[in-house]
Coordinates of C-alpha atoms in Angstrom, one line a residue:
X63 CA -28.7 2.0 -6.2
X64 CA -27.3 -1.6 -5.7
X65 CA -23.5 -0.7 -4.7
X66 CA -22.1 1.7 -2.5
X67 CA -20.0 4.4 -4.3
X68 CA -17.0 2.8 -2.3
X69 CA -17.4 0.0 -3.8
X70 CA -17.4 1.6 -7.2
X71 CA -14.4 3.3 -6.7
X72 CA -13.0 -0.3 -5.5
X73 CA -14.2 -1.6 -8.4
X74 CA -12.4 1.1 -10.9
X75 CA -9.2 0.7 -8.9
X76 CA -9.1 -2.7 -9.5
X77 CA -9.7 -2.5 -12.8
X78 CA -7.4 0.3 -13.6
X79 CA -4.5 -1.9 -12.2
X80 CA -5.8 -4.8 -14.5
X81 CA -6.0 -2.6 -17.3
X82 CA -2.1 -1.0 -16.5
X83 CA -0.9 -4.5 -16.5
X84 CA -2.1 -5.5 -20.1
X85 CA 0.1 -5.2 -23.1
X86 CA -2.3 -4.8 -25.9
X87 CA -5.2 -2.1 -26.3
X88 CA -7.4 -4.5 -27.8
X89 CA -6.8 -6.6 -24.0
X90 CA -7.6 -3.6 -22.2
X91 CA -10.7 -2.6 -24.2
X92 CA -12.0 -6.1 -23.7
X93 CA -11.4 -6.4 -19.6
X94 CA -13.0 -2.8 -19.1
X95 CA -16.4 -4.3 -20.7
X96 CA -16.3 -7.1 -18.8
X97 CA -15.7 -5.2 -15.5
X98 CA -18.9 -3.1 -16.2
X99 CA -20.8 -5.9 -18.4
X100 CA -23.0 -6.4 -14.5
X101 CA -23.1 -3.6 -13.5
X102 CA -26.4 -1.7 -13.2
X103 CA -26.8 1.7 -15.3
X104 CA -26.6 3.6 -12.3
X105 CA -23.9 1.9 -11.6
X106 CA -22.0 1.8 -14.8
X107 CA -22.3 6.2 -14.7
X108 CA -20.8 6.4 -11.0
X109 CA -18.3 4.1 -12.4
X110 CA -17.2 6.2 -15.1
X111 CA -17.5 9.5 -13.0
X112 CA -15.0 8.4 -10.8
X113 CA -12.6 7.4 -13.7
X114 CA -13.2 10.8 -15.3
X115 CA -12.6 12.5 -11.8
X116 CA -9.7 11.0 -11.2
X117 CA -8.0 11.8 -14.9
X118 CA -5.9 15.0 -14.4
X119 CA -4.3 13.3 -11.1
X120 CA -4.0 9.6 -11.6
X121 CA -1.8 7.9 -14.0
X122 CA -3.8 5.3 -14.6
X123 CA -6.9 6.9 -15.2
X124 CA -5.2 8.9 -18.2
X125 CA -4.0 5.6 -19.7
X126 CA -7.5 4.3 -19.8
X127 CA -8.8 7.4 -21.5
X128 CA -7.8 6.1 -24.9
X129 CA -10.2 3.3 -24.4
X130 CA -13.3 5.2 -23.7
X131 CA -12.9 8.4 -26.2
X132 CA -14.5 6.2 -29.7
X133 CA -18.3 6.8 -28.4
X134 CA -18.7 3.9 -31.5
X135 CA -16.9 1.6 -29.1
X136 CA -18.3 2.3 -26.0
X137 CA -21.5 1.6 -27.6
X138 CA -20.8 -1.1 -29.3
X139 CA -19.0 -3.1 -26.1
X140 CA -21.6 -1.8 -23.7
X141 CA -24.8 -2.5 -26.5
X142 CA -27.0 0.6 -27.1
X143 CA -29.7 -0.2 -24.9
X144 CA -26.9 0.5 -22.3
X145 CA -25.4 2.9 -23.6
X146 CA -28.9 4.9 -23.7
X147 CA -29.7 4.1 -20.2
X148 CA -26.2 5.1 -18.8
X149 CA -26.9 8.3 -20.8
X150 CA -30.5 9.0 -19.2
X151 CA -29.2 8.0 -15.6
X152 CA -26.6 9.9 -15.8
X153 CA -28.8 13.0 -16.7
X154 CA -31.2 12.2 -13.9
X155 CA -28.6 12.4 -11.5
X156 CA -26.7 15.0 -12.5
X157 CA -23.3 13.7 -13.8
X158 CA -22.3 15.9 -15.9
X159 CA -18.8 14.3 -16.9
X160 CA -20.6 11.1 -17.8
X161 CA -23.7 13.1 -19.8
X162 CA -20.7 14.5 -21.8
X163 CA -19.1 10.8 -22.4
X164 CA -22.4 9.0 -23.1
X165 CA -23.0 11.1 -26.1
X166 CA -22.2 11.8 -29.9
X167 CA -21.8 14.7 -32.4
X168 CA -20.8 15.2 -36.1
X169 CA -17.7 16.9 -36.4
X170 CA -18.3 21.0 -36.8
X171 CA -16.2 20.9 -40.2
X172 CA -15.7 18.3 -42.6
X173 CA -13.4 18.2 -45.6
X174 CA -11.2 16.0 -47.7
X175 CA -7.8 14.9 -46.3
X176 CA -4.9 14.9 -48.6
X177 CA -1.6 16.1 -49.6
X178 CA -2.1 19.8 -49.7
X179 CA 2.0 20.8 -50.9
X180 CA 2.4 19.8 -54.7
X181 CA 6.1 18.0 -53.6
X182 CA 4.1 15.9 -51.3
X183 CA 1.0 15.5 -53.3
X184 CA 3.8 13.8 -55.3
X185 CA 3.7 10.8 -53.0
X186 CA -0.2 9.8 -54.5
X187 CA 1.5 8.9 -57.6
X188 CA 2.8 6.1 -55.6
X189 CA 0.8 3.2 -55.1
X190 CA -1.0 2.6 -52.0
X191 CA 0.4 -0.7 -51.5
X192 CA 4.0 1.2 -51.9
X193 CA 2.7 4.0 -49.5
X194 CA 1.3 1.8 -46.7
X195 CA 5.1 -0.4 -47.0
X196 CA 6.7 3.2 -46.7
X197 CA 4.7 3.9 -43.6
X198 CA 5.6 1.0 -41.2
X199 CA 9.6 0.7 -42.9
X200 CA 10.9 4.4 -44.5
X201 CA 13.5 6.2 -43.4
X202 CA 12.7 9.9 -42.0
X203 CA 12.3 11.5 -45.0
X204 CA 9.2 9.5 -46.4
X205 CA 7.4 9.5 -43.1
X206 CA 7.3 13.4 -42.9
X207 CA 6.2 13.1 -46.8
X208 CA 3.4 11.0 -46.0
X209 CA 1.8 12.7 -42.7
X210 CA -0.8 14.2 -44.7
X211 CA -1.9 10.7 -46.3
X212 CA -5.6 10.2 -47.1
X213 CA -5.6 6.6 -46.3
X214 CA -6.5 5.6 -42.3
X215 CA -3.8 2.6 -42.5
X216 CA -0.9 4.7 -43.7
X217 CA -1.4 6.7 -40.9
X218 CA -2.0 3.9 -38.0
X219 CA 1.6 2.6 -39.4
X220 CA 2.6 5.9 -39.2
X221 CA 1.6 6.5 -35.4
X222 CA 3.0 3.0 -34.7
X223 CA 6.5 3.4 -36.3
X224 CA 9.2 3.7 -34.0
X225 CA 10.6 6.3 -36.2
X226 CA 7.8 8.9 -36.0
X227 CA 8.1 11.1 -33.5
X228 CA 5.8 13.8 -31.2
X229 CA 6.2 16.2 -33.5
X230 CA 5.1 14.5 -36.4
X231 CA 1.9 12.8 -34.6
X232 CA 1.2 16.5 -33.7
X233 CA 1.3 17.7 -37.0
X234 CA -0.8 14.6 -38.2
X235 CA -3.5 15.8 -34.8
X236 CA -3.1 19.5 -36.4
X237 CA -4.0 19.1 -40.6
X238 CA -7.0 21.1 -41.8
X239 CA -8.5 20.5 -43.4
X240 CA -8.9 16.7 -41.8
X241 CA -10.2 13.2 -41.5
X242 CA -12.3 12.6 -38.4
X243 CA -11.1 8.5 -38.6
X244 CA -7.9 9.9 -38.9
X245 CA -8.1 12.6 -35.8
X246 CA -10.4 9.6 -34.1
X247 CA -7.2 6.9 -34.7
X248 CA -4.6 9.9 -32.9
X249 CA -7.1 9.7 -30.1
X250 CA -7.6 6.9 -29.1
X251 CA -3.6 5.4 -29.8
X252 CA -2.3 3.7 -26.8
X253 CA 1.6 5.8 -27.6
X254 CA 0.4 8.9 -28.4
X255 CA -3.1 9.7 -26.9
X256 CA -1.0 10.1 -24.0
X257 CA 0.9 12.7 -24.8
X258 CA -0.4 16.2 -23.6
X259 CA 0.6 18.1 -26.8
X260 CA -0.9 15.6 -29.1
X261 CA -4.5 15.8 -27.3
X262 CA -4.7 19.6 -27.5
X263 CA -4.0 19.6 -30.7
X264 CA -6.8 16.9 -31.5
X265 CA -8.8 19.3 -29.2
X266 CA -7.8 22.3 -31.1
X267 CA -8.7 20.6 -34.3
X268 CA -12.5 22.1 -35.8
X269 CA -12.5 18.9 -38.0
X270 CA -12.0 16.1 -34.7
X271 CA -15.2 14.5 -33.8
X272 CA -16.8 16.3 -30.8
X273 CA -17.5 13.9 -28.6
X274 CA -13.6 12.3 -29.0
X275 CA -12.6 16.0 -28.3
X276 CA -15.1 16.7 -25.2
X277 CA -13.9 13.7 -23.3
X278 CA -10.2 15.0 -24.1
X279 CA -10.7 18.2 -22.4
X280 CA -11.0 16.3 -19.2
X281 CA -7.3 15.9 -18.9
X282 CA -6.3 19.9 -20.3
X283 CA -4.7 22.6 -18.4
X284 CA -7.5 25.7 -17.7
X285 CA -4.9 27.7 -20.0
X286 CA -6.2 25.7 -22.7
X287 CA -9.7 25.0 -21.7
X288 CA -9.9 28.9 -22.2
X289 CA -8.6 28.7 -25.7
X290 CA -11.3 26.2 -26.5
X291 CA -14.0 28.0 -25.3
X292 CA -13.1 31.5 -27.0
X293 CA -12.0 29.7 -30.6
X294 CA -15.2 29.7 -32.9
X295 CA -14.3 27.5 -35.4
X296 CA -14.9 24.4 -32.9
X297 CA -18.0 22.2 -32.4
X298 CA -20.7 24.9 -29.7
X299 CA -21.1 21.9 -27.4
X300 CA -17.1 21.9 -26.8
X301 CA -17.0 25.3 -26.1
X302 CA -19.6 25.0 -23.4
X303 CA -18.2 21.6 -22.5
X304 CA -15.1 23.4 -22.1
X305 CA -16.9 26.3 -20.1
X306 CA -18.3 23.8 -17.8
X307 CA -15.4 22.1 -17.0
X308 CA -13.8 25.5 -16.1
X309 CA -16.5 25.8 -13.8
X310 CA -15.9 23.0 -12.3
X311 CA -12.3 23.5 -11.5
X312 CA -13.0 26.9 -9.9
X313 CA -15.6 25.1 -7.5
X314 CA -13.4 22.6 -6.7

């Protein structure tokens, strides 16, 4: 090992103030990489331990979690040689939390999204052009008309309208059956991946991806951890990521 863990956690708190200071998503995404571009592997899995320790009781932490819960983009800004070797240190060592986030799954259920009331369903006669427009500028109405679009972009307008509120982006976490780019896009949204009731319901969702949904049970309630692992319908390895994590807490 080539740094100290105090120096990792210096490191992470550094960078978590960095990150808390940038406006855009895209800004954050990109000073994370670089802060763990030279680091070693060993180094890059104590790194995210810490940040995934710290989750239920800093701030901070939890607003990073939306940049780390696409394992597609941690991949692809870390490079999959990386990736891998954070993955096998992380095993070697025994770090659970990071074993979880260096890994990926196929959703448990898949299925088409869509309008599923007829008075909605209505709305796919309108053009997508029409519908994406309607997204980012209609009134109320429209908005709760279109939460069951097909189409990723009408829902990222959705999630970004000032209009839409928590209940609606729970109701777009909730659909079954859904879209695991749509589920993936509630995720990882800077607005509303940090709200609590929005990331159980992507948690509670059998069609979310796994892996997007294991490294949101880091920041649940026990309560809801033992809803996880008792519903059936989800993914096995988020049950028993789920179990573990209750495990944890009661060693703690």
């Amino acid at each position: 090992m080539t740094k100290e863990p105090d120096k990792i956690d210096s490191l992470l708190e550094r960078t978590l103030d960095d990150l808390e200071a940038l406006p855009e998503p895209g800004m954050r995404a990109g000073t994370l990489a670089r802060r763990v571009a030279e680091l070693t592997p060993d180094e890059i899995a104590r790194f995210f331990n810490s940040l995934l320790v710290r989750i239920k009781t800093d701030k901070k932490a939890r607003a990073a979690l939306a940049l780390i819960v696409d394992p597609k983009a941690l991949k692809s800004a870390l490079g999959s040689s990386i990736f891998h070797d954070v993955h096998k240190r992380a095993t070697e060592v025994g770090l659970l939390k990071v074993v979880r986030l260096f890994t990926d799954l196929e959703p448990e259920k898949s299925g088409p999204a869509g309008y599923d009331k007829e008075i909605d369903a209505q709305m796919e006669s309108i053009s997508l052009g029409e519908r994406r427009t309607l997204s980012k500028v209609g009134v109320k109405e429209s908005i709760d008309r279109l939460l069951s679009d097909p189409d990723p972009m009408v829902i990222g307008n959705i999630l970004n309208n000032p209009r839409t509120t928590e209940t609606e982006a729970v109701k777009i976490a909730s659909k079954r059956p859904g879209a695991a780019e749509i589920l993936k896009l509630v995720a990882t949204h800077s607005k509303w991946s940090k709200r609590y009731a929005v990331k159980k319901a992507v948690a509670l969702n059998p069609y979310s991806p796994p892996r997007v949904v294991i490294i949101l049970l880091e920041s649940l309630m026990a309560q809801d951890l033992k809803l996880v692992v008792k519903d059936k319908s989800l993914h096995e390895q988020v049950r028993t990521s789920a179990e573990e994590l209750l495990k944890e807490g009661e060693e703690a």
